[in-house]
Amino acid sequence: MSGESVSFRDQVTFQGTSNCNEFRPNKFKVAICTNCSTNLLAHSSEAVRDDAQIKAALEYIQTGTPSLIFEEYHRGGGGLWLCGF
């Protein structure tokens, strides 16, 4: 890696299926838009103007339950887990 920082926007695939032109997070369900009642990921990248909204939505969506995605058997332990923030 060349020392560049990776933003939350770089880690999300926006579907762009919503016709909403500005994502406004719900106060209680921050991954849902108050304008169109769809998920943040249904919007276009341009509709989500603040990376802090992306971070908050990802934290809200994440269940917090870790998943083992790679276990190192031949070296006697260790593993790679995917989980929440």
Short mmCIF file of N, CA and C in Angstrom, two decimals:
data_model
loop_
_atom_site.label_atom_id
_atom_site.label_comp_id
_atom_site.label_asym_id
_atom_site.label_seq_id
_atom_site.Cartn_x
_atom_site.Cartn_y
_atom_site.Cartn_z
N MET A 1 0.84 -1.17 0.00
CA MET A 1 0.00 0.00 0.00
C MET A 1 0.88 1.23 0.00
N SER A 2 0.46 2.26 -0.68
CA SER A 2 1.31 3.42 -0.88
C SER A 2 1.11 4.50 0.19
N GLY A 3 0.53 4.19 1.32
CA GLY A 3 0.34 5.16 2.38
C GLY A 3 -0.95 5.95 2.25
N GLU A 4 -1.76 5.66 1.23
CA GLU A 4 -3.03 6.35 1.07
C GLU A 4 -4.03 5.82 2.09
N SER A 5 -4.85 6.71 2.62
CA SER A 5 -5.87 6.26 3.54
C SER A 5 -7.09 5.80 2.75
N VAL A 6 -7.78 4.83 3.29
CA VAL A 6 -8.97 4.29 2.65
C VAL A 6 -10.18 4.82 3.41
N SER A 7 -11.11 5.40 2.69
CA SER A 7 -12.30 5.95 3.33
C SER A 7 -13.41 4.90 3.40
N PHE A 8 -14.42 5.20 4.17
CA PHE A 8 -15.58 4.30 4.25
C PHE A 8 -16.25 4.21 2.89
N ARG A 9 -16.25 5.29 2.14
CA ARG A 9 -16.87 5.32 0.81
C ARG A 9 -16.20 4.31 -0.13
N ASP A 10 -14.90 4.11 0.01
CA ASP A 10 -14.16 3.17 -0.83
C ASP A 10 -14.52 1.72 -0.53
N GLN A 11 -15.11 1.46 0.62
CA GLN A 11 -15.40 0.10 1.05
C GLN A 11 -16.86 -0.29 0.85
N VAL A 12 -17.65 0.59 0.25
CA VAL A 12 -19.08 0.37 0.09
C VAL A 12 -19.44 0.38 -1.39
N THR A 13 -20.33 -0.51 -1.78
CA THR A 13 -20.85 -0.51 -3.14
C THR A 13 -22.27 0.06 -3.10
N PHE A 14 -22.43 1.24 -3.66
CA PHE A 14 -23.75 1.87 -3.72
C PHE A 14 -24.50 1.33 -4.93
N GLN A 15 -25.76 0.92 -4.71
CA GLN A 15 -26.56 0.31 -5.77
C GLN A 15 -27.16 1.35 -6.71
N GLY A 16 -27.49 2.52 -6.19
CA GLY A 16 -28.07 3.57 -7.02
C GLY A 16 -29.48 3.27 -7.48
N THR A 17 -30.20 2.41 -6.76
CA THR A 17 -31.57 2.05 -7.16
C THR A 17 -32.62 3.02 -6.63
N SER A 18 -32.25 3.85 -5.69
CA SER A 18 -33.17 4.84 -5.15
C SER A 18 -33.11 6.10 -6.01
N ASN A 19 -34.25 6.75 -6.21
CA ASN A 19 -34.29 8.00 -6.96
C ASN A 19 -34.02 9.21 -6.06
N CYS A 20 -33.73 8.95 -4.81
CA CYS A 20 -33.49 10.00 -3.83
C CYS A 20 -32.15 10.68 -4.14
N ASN A 21 -32.14 12.02 -4.12
CA ASN A 21 -30.90 12.72 -4.44
C ASN A 21 -30.11 13.20 -3.23
N GLU A 22 -30.64 12.94 -2.02
CA GLU A 22 -29.89 13.26 -0.80
C GLU A 22 -30.27 12.31 0.33
N PHE A 23 -29.31 11.52 0.78
CA PHE A 23 -29.54 10.62 1.90
C PHE A 23 -29.58 11.42 3.19
N ARG A 24 -30.67 11.27 3.93
CA ARG A 24 -30.80 11.89 5.25
C ARG A 24 -31.12 10.78 6.24
N PRO A 25 -30.19 10.50 7.15
CA PRO A 25 -30.38 9.36 8.06
C PRO A 25 -31.51 9.59 9.06
N ASN A 26 -32.24 8.51 9.32
CA ASN A 26 -33.25 8.50 10.37
C ASN A 26 -32.53 8.61 11.71
N LYS A 27 -33.12 9.31 12.65
CA LYS A 27 -32.49 9.52 13.96
C LYS A 27 -32.26 8.21 14.70
N PHE A 28 -33.16 7.25 14.55
CA PHE A 28 -33.08 6.01 15.31
C PHE A 28 -32.53 4.84 14.49
N LYS A 29 -32.77 4.85 13.20
CA LYS A 29 -32.26 3.81 12.29
C LYS A 29 -31.40 4.50 11.24
N VAL A 30 -30.14 4.74 11.58
CA VAL A 30 -29.28 5.61 10.78
C VAL A 30 -28.94 5.07 9.39
N ALA A 31 -29.29 3.83 9.11
CA ALA A 31 -29.04 3.28 7.78
C ALA A 31 -30.23 3.50 6.85
N ILE A 32 -31.32 4.08 7.36
CA ILE A 32 -32.54 4.32 6.59
C ILE A 32 -32.70 5.82 6.34
N CYS A 33 -33.06 6.17 5.12
CA CYS A 33 -33.22 7.56 4.72
C CYS A 33 -34.61 8.08 5.10
N THR A 34 -34.65 9.28 5.67
CA THR A 34 -35.94 9.88 6.01
C THR A 34 -36.65 10.45 4.79
N ASN A 35 -35.93 10.70 3.71
CA ASN A 35 -36.55 11.22 2.49
C ASN A 35 -37.31 10.15 1.72
N CYS A 36 -36.73 8.95 1.63
CA CYS A 36 -37.31 7.93 0.75
C CYS A 36 -37.55 6.58 1.44
N SER A 37 -37.15 6.46 2.70
CA SER A 37 -37.34 5.23 3.49
C SER A 37 -36.61 4.01 2.92
N THR A 38 -35.51 4.24 2.22
CA THR A 38 -34.71 3.13 1.73
C THR A 38 -33.36 3.11 2.44
N ASN A 39 -32.67 2.00 2.29
CA ASN A 39 -31.37 1.80 2.91
C ASN A 39 -30.32 2.72 2.27
N LEU A 40 -29.31 3.07 3.03
CA LEU A 40 -28.21 3.89 2.53
C LEU A 40 -27.60 3.31 1.27
N LEU A 41 -27.44 1.99 1.22
CA LEU A 41 -26.78 1.34 0.09
C LEU A 41 -27.60 1.39 -1.19
N ALA A 42 -28.89 1.70 -1.10
CA ALA A 42 -29.74 1.82 -2.29
C ALA A 42 -29.51 3.15 -3.00
N HIS A 43 -28.87 4.09 -2.33
CA HIS A 43 -28.61 5.41 -2.89
C HIS A 43 -27.38 5.39 -3.80
N SER A 44 -27.20 6.46 -4.54
CA SER A 44 -25.96 6.63 -5.30
C SER A 44 -24.91 7.21 -4.36
N SER A 45 -23.67 7.09 -4.73
CA SER A 45 -22.59 7.64 -3.91
C SER A 45 -22.72 9.15 -3.75
N GLU A 46 -23.17 9.81 -4.79
CA GLU A 46 -23.33 11.27 -4.76
C GLU A 46 -24.42 11.71 -3.79
N ALA A 47 -25.42 10.85 -3.56
CA ALA A 47 -26.53 11.20 -2.67
C ALA A 47 -26.11 11.17 -1.20
N VAL A 48 -25.05 10.44 -0.91
CA VAL A 48 -24.54 10.35 0.46
C VAL A 48 -23.36 11.32 0.55
N ARG A 49 -23.59 12.45 1.16
CA ARG A 49 -22.61 13.54 1.09
C ARG A 49 -21.56 13.51 2.18
N ASP A 50 -21.77 12.73 3.23
CA ASP A 50 -20.84 12.75 4.36
C ASP A 50 -20.40 11.33 4.69
N ASP A 51 -19.08 11.10 4.73
CA ASP A 51 -18.55 9.77 5.07
C ASP A 51 -18.93 9.35 6.48
N ALA A 52 -19.20 10.30 7.37
CA ALA A 52 -19.64 9.96 8.73
C ALA A 52 -20.99 9.24 8.70
N GLN A 53 -21.84 9.57 7.73
CA GLN A 53 -23.13 8.88 7.58
C GLN A 53 -22.90 7.43 7.16
N ILE A 54 -21.92 7.20 6.31
CA ILE A 54 -21.60 5.84 5.87
C ILE A 54 -21.10 5.03 7.06
N LYS A 55 -20.20 5.61 7.83
CA LYS A 55 -19.65 4.92 9.01
C LYS A 55 -20.75 4.56 9.99
N ALA A 56 -21.63 5.52 10.28
CA ALA A 56 -22.72 5.27 11.22
C ALA A 56 -23.66 4.18 10.71
N ALA A 57 -23.95 4.19 9.42
CA ALA A 57 -24.85 3.18 8.84
C ALA A 57 -24.22 1.79 8.90
N LEU A 58 -22.93 1.70 8.58
CA LEU A 58 -22.25 0.40 8.65
C LEU A 58 -22.21 -0.14 10.07
N GLU A 59 -21.99 0.72 11.02
CA GLU A 59 -21.98 0.29 12.42
C GLU A 59 -23.37 -0.16 12.86
N TYR A 60 -24.41 0.51 12.36
CA TYR A 60 -25.78 0.15 12.71
C TYR A 60 -26.17 -1.20 12.09
N ILE A 61 -25.79 -1.41 10.83
CA ILE A 61 -26.15 -2.62 10.10
C ILE A 61 -25.45 -3.85 10.67
N GLN A 62 -24.20 -3.68 11.08
CA GLN A 62 -23.39 -4.79 11.58
C GLN A 62 -24.00 -5.41 12.83
N THR A 63 -24.16 -6.71 12.84
CA THR A 63 -24.77 -7.39 13.99
C THR A 63 -23.81 -7.55 15.15
N GLY A 64 -22.52 -7.47 14.88
CA GLY A 64 -21.54 -7.64 15.94
C GLY A 64 -21.15 -9.08 16.18
N THR A 65 -21.73 -10.01 15.44
CA THR A 65 -21.40 -11.41 15.59
C THR A 65 -20.24 -11.75 14.66
N PRO A 66 -19.08 -12.14 15.20
CA PRO A 66 -17.94 -12.44 14.34
C PRO A 66 -18.13 -13.73 13.55
N SER A 67 -17.56 -13.75 12.35
CA SER A 67 -17.61 -14.93 11.49
C SER A 67 -16.19 -15.35 11.15
N LEU A 68 -15.89 -16.62 11.35
CA LEU A 68 -14.59 -17.14 10.99
C LEU A 68 -14.54 -17.32 9.48
N ILE A 69 -13.64 -16.61 8.80
CA ILE A 69 -13.58 -16.72 7.35
C ILE A 69 -12.33 -17.47 6.88
N PHE A 70 -11.34 -17.65 7.75
CA PHE A 70 -10.17 -18.44 7.41
C PHE A 70 -9.52 -18.94 8.69
N GLU A 71 -9.37 -20.24 8.79
CA GLU A 71 -8.74 -20.81 9.97
C GLU A 71 -7.43 -21.47 9.57
N GLU A 72 -6.38 -21.17 10.28
CA GLU A 72 -5.04 -21.67 10.01
C GLU A 72 -4.84 -22.98 10.78
N TYR A 73 -5.04 -24.12 10.11
CA TYR A 73 -4.91 -25.42 10.77
C TYR A 73 -3.47 -25.89 10.89
N HIS A 74 -2.70 -25.75 9.84
CA HIS A 74 -1.38 -26.38 9.81
C HIS A 74 -0.33 -25.67 10.66
N ARG A 75 -0.60 -24.54 11.19
CA ARG A 75 0.37 -23.84 12.04
C ARG A 75 -0.03 -23.84 13.51
N GLY A 76 -1.06 -24.55 13.83
CA GLY A 76 -1.43 -24.70 15.23
C GLY A 76 -2.30 -23.60 15.82
N GLY A 77 -3.07 -22.94 15.01
CA GLY A 77 -3.99 -21.96 15.57
C GLY A 77 -4.08 -20.69 14.75
N GLY A 78 -4.76 -19.75 15.29
CA GLY A 78 -4.96 -18.48 14.60
C GLY A 78 -6.13 -18.55 13.65
N GLY A 79 -6.53 -17.45 13.16
CA GLY A 79 -7.61 -17.41 12.22
C GLY A 79 -7.93 -15.97 11.86
N LEU A 80 -8.69 -15.81 10.80
CA LEU A 80 -9.11 -14.50 10.36
C LEU A 80 -10.61 -14.40 10.58
N TRP A 81 -11.02 -13.38 11.32
CA TRP A 81 -12.42 -13.20 11.67
C TRP A 81 -12.93 -11.91 11.04
N LEU A 82 -14.17 -11.92 10.61
CA LEU A 82 -14.86 -10.74 10.10
C LEU A 82 -15.90 -10.38 11.13
N CYS A 83 -15.84 -9.16 11.63
CA CYS A 83 -16.84 -8.77 12.64
C CYS A 83 -17.05 -7.27 12.60
N GLY A 84 -17.78 -6.76 13.57
CA GLY A 84 -18.17 -5.36 13.62
C GLY A 84 -17.03 -4.43 13.92
N PHE A 85 -17.37 -3.17 14.02
CA PHE A 85 -16.39 -2.11 14.23
C PHE A 85 -16.10 -1.94 15.71
#
